[in-house]
Coordinates of C-alpha atoms (C1' of nucleotides) in Angstrom, one line a residue:
Chain A
X10 CA 5.1 3.9 -4.4
X11 CA 4.8 0.6 -2.6
X12 CA 1.9 -1.6 -2.7
X13 CA 0.4 -3.4 0.3
X14 CA -0.1 -7.2 -0.2
X15 CA -3.6 -8.1 -1.1
X16 CA -4.0 -9.8 2.3
X17 CA -1.9 -10.5 5.3
X18 CA -1.9 -14.2 4.4
X19 CA -1.6 -14.9 8.1
X20 CA -4.0 -17.6 9.3
X21 CA -5.4 -18.1 5.9
X22 CA -5.9 -21.4 4.1
X23 CA -3.7 -22.2 1.1
X24 CA -3.5 -25.0 -1.4
X25 CA -6.3 -27.1 -2.7
X26 CA -9.8 -26.0 -2.0
X27 CA -12.1 -28.3 0.0
X28 CA -15.7 -29.0 -1.0
X29 CA -16.9 -26.9 1.8
X30 CA -14.9 -23.9 0.7
X31 CA -16.2 -24.3 -2.8
X32 CA -19.7 -24.5 -1.6
X33 CA -19.3 -21.4 0.5
X34 CA -17.8 -19.4 -2.3
X35 CA -20.4 -20.5 -4.8
X36 CA -23.3 -19.8 -2.5
X37 CA -22.0 -16.4 -1.7
X38 CA -21.4 -15.4 -5.3
X39 CA -24.8 -16.8 -6.4
X40 CA -26.3 -14.6 -3.7
X41 CA -24.3 -11.5 -4.1
X42 CA -22.6 -11.7 -7.5
X43 CA -18.9 -11.4 -8.4
X44 CA -16.6 -8.6 -7.4
X45 CA -15.4 -7.1 -4.1
X46 CA -13.0 -9.9 -3.9
X47 CA -11.0 -8.4 -1.1
X48 CA -13.9 -8.3 1.3
X49 CA -15.5 -11.4 0.0
X50 CA -13.7 -14.1 2.0
X51 CA -14.7 -12.5 5.3
X52 CA -18.3 -12.1 4.2
X53 CA -18.5 -15.6 2.8
X54 CA -16.9 -17.1 5.9
X55 CA -13.8 -18.2 4.1
X56 CA -10.3 -18.2 5.4
X57 CA -8.9 -17.4 2.0
X58 CA -7.2 -14.5 0.3
X59 CA -9.5 -12.6 -2.0
X60 CA -7.3 -13.2 -5.0
X61 CA -7.5 -16.9 -4.3
X62 CA -11.3 -16.8 -4.2
X63 CA -11.4 -15.0 -7.5
X64 CA -9.0 -17.5 -9.1
X65 CA -11.0 -20.4 -7.8
X66 CA -14.2 -19.0 -9.1
X67 CA -12.9 -17.9 -12.5
X68 CA -11.0 -21.0 -13.2
X69 CA -13.1 -23.7 -11.6
X70 CA -16.4 -22.9 -10.0
X71 CA -18.0 -20.6 -12.6
X72 CA -21.0 -22.5 -13.9
X73 CA -20.4 -22.0 -17.6
X74 CA -16.8 -23.4 -17.6
X75 CA -16.1 -26.3 -19.8
X76 CA -13.4 -28.6 -18.6
X77 CA -11.1 -30.9 -20.5
X78 CA -11.9 -32.5 -23.9
X79 CA -10.4 -29.7 -25.9
X80 CA -11.4 -30.4 -29.5
X81 CA -9.2 -30.3 -32.5
X82 CA -11.1 -27.2 -33.7
X83 CA -10.2 -25.6 -30.5
X84 CA -6.6 -26.8 -30.8
X85 CA -6.4 -25.1 -34.2
X86 CA -8.0 -21.9 -33.0
X87 CA -5.6 -21.7 -30.0
X88 CA -2.6 -22.1 -32.3
X89 CA -3.8 -19.5 -34.7
X90 CA -4.7 -17.1 -31.9
X91 CA -1.3 -17.7 -30.3
X92 CA 0.5 -16.9 -33.5
X93 CA -1.3 -13.6 -33.5
X94 CA -1.4 -12.7 -29.9
X95 CA 1.5 -14.5 -28.3
X96 CA 1.1 -15.5 -24.6
X97 CA -1.9 -13.3 -24.0
X98 CA -3.9 -16.2 -22.6
X99 CA -6.8 -14.2 -21.4
X100 CA -7.4 -12.8 -24.8
X101 CA -7.1 -16.2 -26.4
X102 CA -9.5 -17.6 -23.7
X103 CA -11.9 -14.9 -24.5
X104 CA -12.4 -16.4 -28.0
X105 CA -13.0 -19.8 -26.6
X106 CA -16.3 -19.9 -24.8
X107 CA -16.2 -21.7 -21.5
X108 CA -12.4 -22.0 -21.5
X109 CA -10.2 -20.2 -19.0
X110 CA -6.9 -18.5 -19.5
X111 CA -5.3 -20.9 -17.0
X112 CA -6.6 -23.9 -18.8
X113 CA -5.4 -22.7 -22.2
X114 CA -2.1 -21.7 -20.8
X115 CA -1.6 -25.2 -19.3
X116 CA -2.8 -26.9 -22.4
X117 CA -0.4 -24.9 -24.5
X118 CA 2.6 -25.6 -22.3
X119 CA 1.9 -29.3 -21.9
X120 CA 0.5 -30.2 -25.3
X121 CA 0.4 -27.7 -28.1
X122 CA 3.9 -26.2 -27.9
X123 CA 5.3 -29.7 -27.9
X124 CA 3.2 -30.7 -30.8
X125 CA 4.3 -27.7 -32.8
X126 CA 7.9 -28.6 -32.1
X127 CA 7.4 -32.1 -33.2
X128 CA 5.9 -30.8 -36.4
X129 CA 9.0 -28.7 -36.9
X130 CA 7.4 -25.4 -36.0
X131 CA 8.8 -23.0 -33.4
X132 CA 6.0 -22.5 -30.9
X133 CA 7.2 -19.0 -30.1
X134 CA 7.4 -17.6 -33.6
X135 CA 5.1 -20.1 -35.3
X136 CA 7.7 -20.3 -38.1
X137 CA 9.3 -23.4 -39.4
X138 CA 12.4 -24.4 -37.5
X139 CA 15.6 -24.1 -39.4
X140 CA 16.7 -27.0 -41.5
X141 CA 19.4 -28.5 -39.2
X142 CA 17.2 -28.4 -36.2
X143 CA 14.2 -29.8 -38.0
X144 CA 16.4 -32.6 -39.3
X145 CA 17.8 -33.3 -35.9
X146 CA 14.3 -33.4 -34.5
X147 CA 13.2 -35.8 -37.2
X148 CA 16.2 -38.0 -36.6
X149 CA 15.6 -38.2 -32.9
X150 CA 11.9 -38.7 -33.5
X151 CA 12.5 -41.7 -35.7
X152 CA 14.9 -43.1 -33.3
X153 CA 12.5 -42.8 -30.5
X154 CA 9.7 -44.4 -32.4
X155 CA 11.7 -47.5 -32.5
X156 CA 11.7 -48.0 -28.9
X157 CA 8.8 -48.3 -26.6
X158 CA 9.3 -45.1 -24.8
X159 CA 8.0 -43.2 -27.8
X160 CA 6.1 -40.5 -26.0
X161 CA 8.6 -39.9 -23.4
X162 CA 11.5 -39.7 -25.8
X163 CA 9.6 -37.3 -28.0
X164 CA 9.1 -34.9 -25.2
X165 CA 12.8 -35.1 -24.4
X166 CA 13.6 -34.3 -28.0
X167 CA 11.2 -31.5 -28.0
X168 CA 12.6 -30.0 -24.8
X169 CA 16.1 -30.3 -26.2
X170 CA 15.2 -28.7 -29.5
X171 CA 13.5 -26.0 -27.6
X172 CA 16.8 -25.0 -26.0
X173 CA 18.4 -25.0 -29.4
X174 CA 15.7 -22.8 -30.7
X175 CA 16.6 -20.2 -28.1
X176 CA 20.2 -20.4 -29.0
X177 CA 20.3 -20.6 -32.7
X178 CA 17.0 -19.7 -34.3
X179 CA 16.1 -16.7 -32.3
X180 CA 18.5 -14.3 -34.1
X181 CA 16.8 -15.1 -37.4
X182 CA 13.4 -14.3 -36.0
X183 CA 11.8 -11.6 -38.1
X184 CA 10.5 -8.7 -36.2
X185 CA 6.8 -9.1 -36.2
X186 CA 4.9 -6.3 -34.6
X187 CA 2.1 -7.8 -32.6
X188 CA 0.2 -5.3 -30.6
X189 CA 1.5 -4.7 -27.2
X190 CA -0.5 -6.1 -24.3
X191 CA -3.1 -3.9 -22.9
X192 CA -5.9 -4.2 -20.4
X193 CA -9.4 -5.0 -21.4
X194 CA -10.8 -1.9 -19.8
X195 CA -8.5 0.3 -21.8
X196 CA -10.1 -1.1 -24.9
X197 CA -12.8 1.6 -24.6
X198 CA -10.2 4.1 -25.6
X199 CA -8.5 2.1 -28.2
X200 CA -10.1 3.6 -31.3
X201 CA -7.3 6.1 -31.9
X202 CA -6.2 5.2 -35.3
X203 CA -4.2 7.3 -37.7
X204 CA -6.6 9.7 -39.3
X205 CA -4.8 9.3 -42.6
X206 CA -6.3 5.8 -42.9
X207 CA -9.7 6.9 -43.8
X208 CA -10.9 3.4 -44.4
X209 CA -10.3 2.5 -40.9
X210 CA -13.2 1.0 -39.1
X211 CA -13.2 0.6 -35.4
X212 CA -14.8 -2.2 -33.4
X213 CA -16.5 -0.8 -30.3
X214 CA -15.7 -2.6 -27.2
X215 CA -19.3 -3.4 -26.6
X216 CA -19.5 -5.1 -29.9
X217 CA -16.5 -7.3 -29.3
X218 CA -17.8 -8.2 -25.9
X219 CA -21.0 -9.2 -27.5
X220 CA -19.1 -11.4 -29.8
X221 CA -17.8 -13.2 -26.8
X222 CA -21.1 -13.8 -25.4
X223 CA -20.8 -10.7 -23.2
X224 CA -18.3 -12.3 -21.0
X225 CA -15.1 -10.6 -20.2
X226 CA -13.6 -12.0 -23.3
X227 CA -12.9 -8.9 -25.4
X228 CA -9.7 -8.4 -27.1
X229 CA -7.7 -5.8 -25.3
X230 CA -6.3 -5.1 -28.7
X231 CA -7.7 -5.9 -32.0
X232 CA -5.5 -8.5 -33.7
X233 CA -7.3 -8.0 -37.0
X234 CA -5.7 -4.6 -37.4
X235 CA -2.6 -3.9 -39.3
X236 CA -1.3 -0.6 -40.3
X237 CA -4.6 1.0 -39.5
X238 CA -6.6 -1.4 -41.5
X239 CA -9.1 -3.2 -39.5
X240 CA -9.9 -6.7 -40.7
X241 CA -12.8 -7.2 -38.4
X242 CA -15.7 -5.1 -37.9
X243 CA -18.3 -5.1 -35.1
X244 CA -20.6 -7.5 -36.7
X245 CA -20.8 -10.9 -35.1
X246 CA -21.4 -12.4 -38.5
X247 CA -18.1 -11.0 -39.6
X248 CA -16.1 -12.3 -36.7
X249 CA -13.7 -14.6 -38.3
X250 CA -12.5 -16.4 -35.2
X251 CA -15.9 -17.1 -33.7
X252 CA -17.3 -18.1 -37.0
X253 CA -14.6 -20.7 -37.2
X254 CA -14.9 -21.9 -33.7
X255 CA -18.6 -22.3 -34.0
X256 CA -18.2 -24.4 -37.1
X257 CA -19.1 -21.4 -39.3
X258 CA -17.4 -20.2 -42.5
X259 CA -13.9 -21.4 -42.0
X260 CA -12.8 -19.9 -45.3
X261 CA -13.4 -16.4 -43.8
X262 CA -11.0 -17.2 -41.0
X263 CA -8.5 -18.6 -43.4
X264 CA -8.7 -15.6 -45.7
X265 CA -8.4 -13.0 -43.0
X266 CA -5.7 -14.9 -41.3
X267 CA -3.8 -15.2 -44.5
X268 CA -4.4 -11.5 -45.2
X269 CA -3.1 -10.6 -41.7
X270 CA 0.0 -12.7 -42.1
X271 CA 0.6 -11.4 -45.6
X272 CA 0.4 -7.8 -44.3
X273 CA 2.9 -8.6 -41.6
X274 CA 5.3 -10.2 -44.0
X275 CA 5.0 -7.4 -46.5
X276 CA 5.7 -4.9 -43.9
X277 CA 8.7 -6.9 -42.7
X278 CA 10.3 -6.5 -46.1
X279 CA 9.5 -2.9 -46.4
X280 CA 11.9 -0.1 -45.7
X281 CA 12.5 1.8 -42.4
X282 CA 9.7 4.2 -43.0
X283 CA 7.2 1.4 -43.0
X284 CA 8.8 -0.1 -40.0
X285 CA 8.2 3.1 -38.1
X286 CA 4.6 3.3 -39.2
X287 CA 4.1 -0.2 -38.0
X288 CA 5.7 0.7 -34.7
X289 CA 3.5 3.7 -34.2
X290 CA 0.4 1.8 -35.1
X291 CA 1.2 -0.8 -32.5
X292 CA 1.8 2.0 -30.0
X293 CA -1.5 3.6 -30.9
X294 CA -3.3 0.5 -29.8
X295 CA -2.2 1.1 -26.3
X296 CA -3.8 4.4 -25.9
Chain B
dA29 C1' 6.1 -54.5 -5.0
dA30 C1' 8.9 -50.6 -4.5
dT31 C1' 11.1 -46.9 -6.2
dT32 C1' 12.1 -43.3 -9.5
dC33 C1' 10.9 -40.4 -13.1
dC34 C1' 7.8 -37.6 -15.6
dT35 C1' 3.5 -35.1 -16.7
dT36 C1' -0.3 -32.4 -15.6
dC37 C1' -2.7 -28.6 -13.8
dA38 C1' -4.6 -26.1 -9.7
dA39 C1' -2.9 -22.6 -7.2
dC40 C1' 0.3 -19.0 -5.9
dC41 C1' 3.1 -14.9 -6.8
dG42 C1' 4.6 -10.6 -8.4
dC43 C1' 3.6 -7.1 -11.2
dC44 C1' 0.8 -4.0 -13.7
dC45 C1' -3.0 -0.8 -14.8
dG46 C1' -7.3 1.7 -14.0
dT47 C1' -10.1 3.8 -10.6
dT48 C1' -11.0 6.0 -6.3
dT49 C1' -9.8 8.9 -2.5
Chain C
dT19 C1' -1.0 15.1 -8.0
dA20 C1' 0.0 11.3 -5.2
dA21 C1' -1.3 7.4 -2.7
dA22 C1' -4.1 3.5 -2.0
dC23 C1' -7.2 0.2 -3.6
dG24 C1' -9.2 -3.4 -6.5
dG25 C1' -8.9 -6.4 -10.1
dG26 C1' -6.5 -8.8 -13.8
dC27 C1' -2.6 -10.9 -16.1
dG28 C1' 1.3 -14.1 -17.2
dG29 C1' 4.9 -16.8 -15.3
dT30 C1' 6.1 -20.2 -12.1
dT31 C1' 5.6 -23.8 -8.6
dG32 C1' 4.6 -28.1 -6.4
dA33 C1' 1.5 -31.9 -5.2
dA34 C1' -0.7 -35.7 -7.1
dG35 C1' -1.0 -39.4 -10.0
dG36 C1' 0.6 -42.3 -13.7
dA37 C1' 4.3 -44.7 -16.3
dA38 C1' 8.6 -46.8 -16.4
dT39 C1' 12.2 -49.3 -14.4

DNA sequence: AATTCCTTCAACCGCCCGTTT
DNA sequence: TAAACGGGCGGTTGAAGGAAT
Protein backbone atom coordinates (compact mmCIF):
# COMPACT_ATOMS: atom_id res chain seq x y z
CA UNK A 1 0.00 0.00 0.00
CA UNK A 2 1.48 3.31 -0.96
CA UNK A 3 1.32 6.34 1.13
CA UNK A 4 0.60 9.84 -0.09
CA UNK A 5 3.10 12.49 0.95
CA UNK A 6 2.02 14.57 3.91
CA UNK A 7 1.64 17.56 1.64
CA UNK A 8 2.23 18.54 -1.94
CA UNK A 9 5.22 20.68 -0.96
CA UNK A 10 4.45 22.82 -3.99
CA UNK A 11 4.44 26.52 -3.17
CA UNK A 12 5.31 25.90 0.45
CA UNK A 13 8.04 27.62 2.39
CA UNK A 14 11.01 25.60 3.46
CA UNK A 15 14.10 26.20 5.52
CA UNK A 16 14.45 28.47 8.52
CA UNK A 17 11.32 29.92 10.05
CA UNK A 18 10.73 33.65 10.07
CA UNK A 19 9.54 35.53 13.16
CA UNK A 20 6.21 36.08 11.52
CA UNK A 21 5.73 32.37 10.89
CA UNK A 22 6.67 31.60 14.47
CA UNK A 23 4.16 34.12 15.71
CA UNK A 24 1.40 32.78 13.51
CA UNK A 25 2.04 29.23 14.61
CA UNK A 26 2.29 30.10 18.28
CA UNK A 27 -0.86 32.19 18.22
CA UNK A 28 -2.80 29.50 16.45
CA UNK A 29 -1.73 26.75 18.84
CA UNK A 30 -2.38 28.93 21.86
CA UNK A 31 -5.87 29.51 20.58
CA UNK A 32 -6.70 26.06 19.29
CA UNK A 33 -4.26 23.70 20.89
CA UNK A 34 -1.90 21.17 19.35
CA UNK A 35 -2.91 18.54 16.86
CA UNK A 36 -4.54 18.46 13.43
CA UNK A 37 -1.15 19.25 12.00
CA UNK A 38 -2.14 18.52 8.45
CA UNK A 39 -4.84 21.14 8.35
CA UNK A 40 -3.13 23.54 10.73
CA UNK A 41 -0.98 25.44 8.22
CA UNK A 42 -3.94 26.51 6.14
CA UNK A 43 -6.00 27.49 9.16
CA UNK A 44 -3.09 29.38 10.69
CA UNK A 45 -2.26 31.11 7.44
CA UNK A 46 1.09 29.41 7.06
CA UNK A 47 2.70 28.26 3.85
CA UNK A 48 4.28 25.31 5.55
CA UNK A 49 3.92 21.57 5.60
CA UNK A 50 2.02 20.27 8.63
CA UNK A 51 4.96 18.16 9.67
CA UNK A 52 7.19 21.17 9.51
CA UNK A 53 4.79 23.06 11.80
CA UNK A 54 4.73 20.23 14.28
CA UNK A 55 8.50 20.00 14.32
CA UNK A 56 8.91 23.73 14.78
CA UNK A 57 6.47 23.73 17.66
CA UNK A 58 7.80 20.63 19.37
CA UNK A 59 11.47 21.52 19.05
CA UNK A 60 11.50 25.25 19.35
CA UNK A 61 8.34 27.18 20.11
CA UNK A 62 6.77 25.14 22.87
CA UNK A 63 6.82 27.34 25.96
CA UNK A 64 8.34 24.88 28.41
CA UNK A 65 11.37 24.07 26.31
CA UNK A 66 14.77 24.61 27.84
CA UNK A 67 17.46 25.44 25.39
CA UNK A 68 21.21 24.96 25.72
CA UNK A 69 23.15 24.79 28.99
CA UNK A 70 22.89 21.07 29.38
CA UNK A 71 24.15 20.37 32.87
CA UNK A 72 26.61 17.68 33.86
CA UNK A 73 23.76 15.90 35.64
CA UNK A 74 21.85 15.84 32.41
CA UNK A 75 24.97 14.67 30.61
CA UNK A 76 25.24 11.78 32.97
CA UNK A 77 21.58 10.93 32.69
CA UNK A 78 21.66 11.00 28.90
CA UNK A 79 24.63 8.66 28.83
CA UNK A 80 22.98 6.24 31.24
CA UNK A 81 19.71 6.30 29.37
CA UNK A 82 21.48 5.83 26.08
CA UNK A 83 23.24 2.79 27.43
CA UNK A 84 19.85 1.34 28.26
CA UNK A 85 17.73 2.56 25.38
CA UNK A 86 20.12 3.13 22.52
CA UNK A 87 19.18 5.79 19.99
CA UNK A 88 15.62 6.15 21.15
CA UNK A 89 15.91 9.87 21.56
CA UNK A 90 12.27 10.55 22.21
CA UNK A 91 12.30 8.17 25.15
CA UNK A 92 15.48 9.69 26.49
CA UNK A 93 14.09 13.18 26.02
CA UNK A 94 10.99 12.14 27.91
CA UNK A 95 13.08 11.74 31.02
CA UNK A 96 14.65 15.16 30.69
CA UNK A 97 11.97 17.77 31.28
CA UNK A 98 12.11 20.60 28.79
CA UNK A 99 14.53 18.83 26.48
CA UNK A 100 13.60 17.70 23.01
CA UNK A 101 14.60 14.55 21.23
CA UNK A 102 16.23 16.58 18.51
CA UNK A 103 18.32 18.55 20.95
CA UNK A 104 19.46 15.44 22.75
CA UNK A 105 20.20 13.67 19.51
CA UNK A 106 22.32 16.60 18.33
CA UNK A 107 24.01 16.92 21.68
CA UNK A 108 24.84 13.26 21.70
CA UNK A 109 26.26 13.28 18.20
CA UNK A 110 28.31 16.43 18.65
CA UNK A 111 29.45 16.11 22.25
CA UNK A 112 28.73 13.03 24.26
CA UNK A 113 29.65 10.35 21.76
CA UNK A 114 32.97 12.06 21.18
CA UNK A 115 33.55 12.44 24.87
CA UNK A 116 32.91 8.77 25.47
CA UNK A 117 35.36 7.82 22.77
CA UNK A 118 37.98 10.09 24.26
CA UNK A 119 37.41 8.33 27.56
CA UNK A 120 37.94 4.99 25.90
CA UNK A 121 34.31 3.98 25.83
CA UNK A 122 32.44 2.80 22.78
CA UNK A 123 29.44 5.14 22.50
CA UNK A 124 27.40 2.46 20.80
CA UNK A 125 27.90 -0.35 23.26
CA UNK A 126 28.97 1.72 26.28
CA UNK A 127 31.72 -0.77 26.86
CA UNK A 128 35.39 -0.11 27.17
CA UNK A 129 37.20 -0.03 23.89
CA UNK A 130 39.60 -2.87 23.29
CA UNK A 131 43.15 -2.35 24.55
CA UNK A 132 44.91 -1.59 21.25
CA UNK A 133 42.33 0.95 20.22
CA UNK A 134 42.26 2.60 23.60
CA UNK A 135 46.03 2.81 23.57
CA UNK A 136 46.06 4.26 20.10
CA UNK A 137 43.49 6.82 21.16
CA UNK A 138 45.56 7.72 24.17
CA UNK A 139 48.69 8.06 22.09
CA UNK A 140 47.04 10.30 19.54
CA UNK A 141 45.39 12.26 22.27
CA UNK A 142 48.71 12.92 23.97
CA UNK A 143 50.20 13.92 20.68
CA UNK A 144 47.42 16.29 19.95
CA UNK A 145 47.65 17.89 23.35
CA UNK A 146 51.12 18.98 22.46
CA UNK A 147 50.01 21.16 19.65
CA UNK A 148 47.63 24.03 19.73
CA UNK A 149 44.97 22.33 17.68
CA UNK A 150 44.05 20.22 20.63
CA UNK A 151 40.33 20.18 20.25
CA UNK A 152 40.36 19.74 16.53
CA UNK A 153 42.83 16.90 16.66
CA UNK A 154 40.91 15.17 19.36
CA UNK A 155 37.83 15.09 17.23
CA UNK A 156 39.82 13.71 14.33
CA UNK A 157 41.17 10.97 16.57
CA UNK A 158 37.71 10.22 17.79
CA UNK A 159 36.30 9.98 14.32
CA UNK A 160 39.13 7.71 13.23
CA UNK A 161 38.75 5.45 16.19
CA UNK A 162 35.05 5.36 15.54
CA UNK A 163 35.76 3.73 12.22
CA UNK A 164 38.01 1.25 13.91
CA UNK A 165 35.34 0.44 16.37
CA UNK A 166 33.05 -0.57 13.59
CA UNK A 167 35.71 -2.68 11.99
CA UNK A 168 37.34 -4.43 14.88
CA UNK A 169 35.39 -4.14 18.06
CA UNK A 170 31.93 -4.84 16.77
CA UNK A 171 32.36 -8.61 16.49
CA UNK A 172 33.26 -8.81 20.18
CA UNK A 173 30.14 -6.95 21.16
CA UNK A 174 28.10 -9.05 23.53
CA UNK A 175 24.50 -9.53 22.61
CA UNK A 176 22.55 -7.28 24.89
CA UNK A 177 18.83 -7.54 24.59
CA UNK A 178 17.51 -4.07 24.90
CA UNK A 179 13.81 -3.85 24.33
CA UNK A 180 12.85 -3.23 20.76
CA UNK A 181 11.48 0.17 19.84
CA UNK A 182 7.81 0.66 20.16
CA UNK A 183 5.37 3.52 19.97
CA UNK A 184 4.35 5.41 23.05
CA UNK A 185 0.70 4.72 22.35
CA UNK A 186 1.30 1.01 22.33
CA UNK A 187 2.48 1.27 25.87
CA UNK A 188 -1.08 0.94 27.03
CA UNK A 189 -1.01 -2.65 25.97
CA UNK A 190 2.47 -3.39 27.16
CA UNK A 191 1.64 -5.17 30.38
CA UNK A 192 1.78 -8.61 28.91
CA UNK A 193 4.43 -10.26 30.94
CA UNK A 194 5.05 -13.91 31.38
CA UNK A 195 2.57 -15.19 33.92
CA UNK A 196 5.23 -17.42 35.42
CA UNK A 197 6.92 -14.40 36.91
CA UNK A 198 4.46 -13.82 39.64
CA UNK A 199 6.46 -11.02 41.18
CA UNK A 200 6.06 -8.99 38.06
CA UNK A 201 4.72 -5.55 38.59
CA UNK A 202 3.56 -3.45 35.74
CA UNK A 203 3.81 0.27 35.46
CA UNK A 204 0.62 1.69 33.98
CA UNK A 205 1.13 4.10 31.16
CA UNK A 206 -0.64 6.84 33.02
CA UNK A 207 1.70 6.54 35.93
CA UNK A 208 4.72 6.81 33.77
CA UNK A 209 3.32 9.79 31.98
CA UNK A 210 2.73 11.34 35.35
CA UNK A 211 6.35 10.77 36.18
CA UNK A 212 7.23 12.81 33.18
CA UNK A 213 5.07 15.66 34.20
CA UNK A 214 2.26 14.41 32.03
CA UNK A 215 4.00 15.39 28.87
CA UNK A 216 4.42 12.87 26.10
CA UNK A 217 7.51 11.54 27.75
CA UNK A 218 6.54 8.05 28.63
CA UNK A 219 8.79 5.18 27.97
CA UNK A 220 7.43 3.20 25.10
CA UNK A 221 9.11 0.33 26.79
CA UNK A 222 10.09 -0.08 30.33
CA UNK A 223 13.83 -0.11 30.51
CA UNK A 224 13.78 -1.18 34.11
CA UNK A 225 12.48 -4.58 33.19
CA UNK A 226 14.58 -7.62 32.71
CA UNK A 227 13.37 -11.15 32.36
CA UNK A 228 9.97 -10.16 33.59
CA UNK A 229 11.29 -8.44 36.67
CA UNK A 230 10.27 -4.85 36.78
CA UNK A 231 12.75 -2.65 38.54
CA UNK A 232 10.53 0.37 38.60
CA UNK A 233 6.99 0.65 39.80
CA UNK A 234 4.43 3.32 39.18
CA UNK A 235 5.33 5.43 42.12
CA UNK A 236 7.00 8.71 41.35
CA UNK A 237 9.07 8.44 44.47
CA UNK A 238 10.47 5.19 43.20
CA UNK A 239 11.40 6.50 39.82
CA UNK A 240 15.13 6.04 39.73
CA UNK A 241 15.83 8.24 36.79
CA UNK A 242 13.79 11.23 37.75
CA UNK A 243 14.91 11.07 41.30
CA UNK A 244 18.43 11.42 40.02
CA UNK A 245 17.67 14.13 37.54
CA UNK A 246 15.93 16.17 40.14
CA UNK A 247 18.83 15.86 42.49
CA UNK A 248 17.10 13.15 44.45
CA UNK A 249 18.50 9.90 45.77
CA UNK A 250 21.26 9.17 43.34
CA UNK A 251 22.05 5.92 45.06
CA UNK A 252 18.70 4.53 44.03
CA UNK A 253 19.54 5.19 40.43
CA UNK A 254 22.98 3.76 40.90
CA UNK A 255 21.63 0.63 42.49
CA UNK A 256 18.92 0.02 39.97
CA UNK A 257 21.22 0.77 37.11
CA UNK A 258 23.80 -1.66 38.45
CA UNK A 259 21.11 -4.22 39.05
CA UNK A 260 19.90 -3.86 35.51
CA UNK A 261 23.36 -4.16 34.05
CA UNK A 262 24.13 -7.10 36.26
CA UNK A 263 21.02 -8.86 35.10
CA UNK A 264 21.99 -8.27 31.50
CA UNK A 265 25.51 -9.51 32.04
CA UNK A 266 24.32 -12.56 33.92
CA UNK A 267 21.95 -13.46 31.18
CA UNK A 268 24.68 -13.01 28.64
CA UNK A 269 26.67 -15.76 30.28
CA UNK A 270 23.79 -18.10 30.66
CA UNK A 271 22.88 -20.89 28.35
CA UNK A 272 20.76 -20.94 25.25
CA UNK A 273 17.59 -21.44 27.23
CA UNK A 274 18.04 -18.19 29.06
CA UNK A 275 18.87 -16.50 25.81
CA UNK A 276 15.54 -17.59 24.40
CA UNK A 277 13.71 -16.39 27.48
CA UNK A 278 15.36 -13.04 27.19
CA UNK A 279 14.42 -12.82 23.55
CA UNK A 280 10.84 -13.66 24.24
CA UNK A 281 10.74 -11.14 27.03
CA UNK A 282 11.98 -8.45 24.70
CA UNK A 283 9.35 -9.49 22.18
CA UNK A 284 6.66 -9.38 24.81
CA UNK A 285 7.37 -5.72 25.34
CA UNK A 286 6.21 -5.03 21.84
CA UNK A 287 2.72 -6.31 22.21
C1' DA B 1 41.99 40.30 5.11
C1' DA B 2 40.71 36.40 2.58
C1' DT B 3 40.06 31.72 2.26
C1' DT B 4 39.42 27.14 3.85
C1' DC B 5 38.04 23.93 7.13
C1' DC B 6 35.24 22.35 10.85
C1' DT B 7 31.33 22.21 14.08
C1' DT B 8 26.75 22.87 15.33
C1' DC B 9 21.94 22.32 15.08
C1' DA B 10 17.44 23.47 12.82
C1' DA B 11 14.97 21.39 9.51
C1' DC B 12 13.90 17.84 6.23
C1' DC B 13 13.07 13.09 4.74
C1' DG B 14 11.51 8.52 4.68
C1' DC B 15 9.58 5.18 7.18
C1' DC B 16 6.65 3.15 10.64
C1' DC B 17 2.58 2.40 13.52
C1' DG B 18 -2.08 3.19 15.38
C1' DT B 19 -6.54 4.87 14.20
C1' DT B 20 -10.28 5.81 11.26
C1' DT B 21 -13.11 5.04 7.31
C1' DT C 1 -10.06 -6.48 5.56
C1' DA C 2 -7.90 -2.97 3.12
C1' DA C 3 -6.92 1.67 2.27
C1' DA C 4 -6.10 6.18 3.80
C1' DC C 5 -4.98 9.34 7.30
C1' DG C 6 -2.51 11.45 11.14
C1' DG C 7 1.17 11.60 13.98
C1' DG C 8 5.70 10.29 15.63
C1' DC C 9 10.44 8.68 15.26
C1' DG C 10 15.41 8.34 13.99
C1' DG C 11 18.74 9.38 10.45
C1' DT C 12 20.59 12.75 7.53
C1' DT C 13 21.48 17.19 5.42
C1' DG C 14 23.03 21.76 4.68
C1' DA C 15 23.37 26.63 6.03
C1' DA C 16 25.57 29.54 9.27
C1' DG C 17 29.11 30.87 12.00
C1' DG C 18 33.52 30.27 14.23
C1' DA C 19 38.36 28.80 14.12
C1' DA C 20 42.46 28.00 11.77
C1' DT C 21 45.63 28.93 8.13
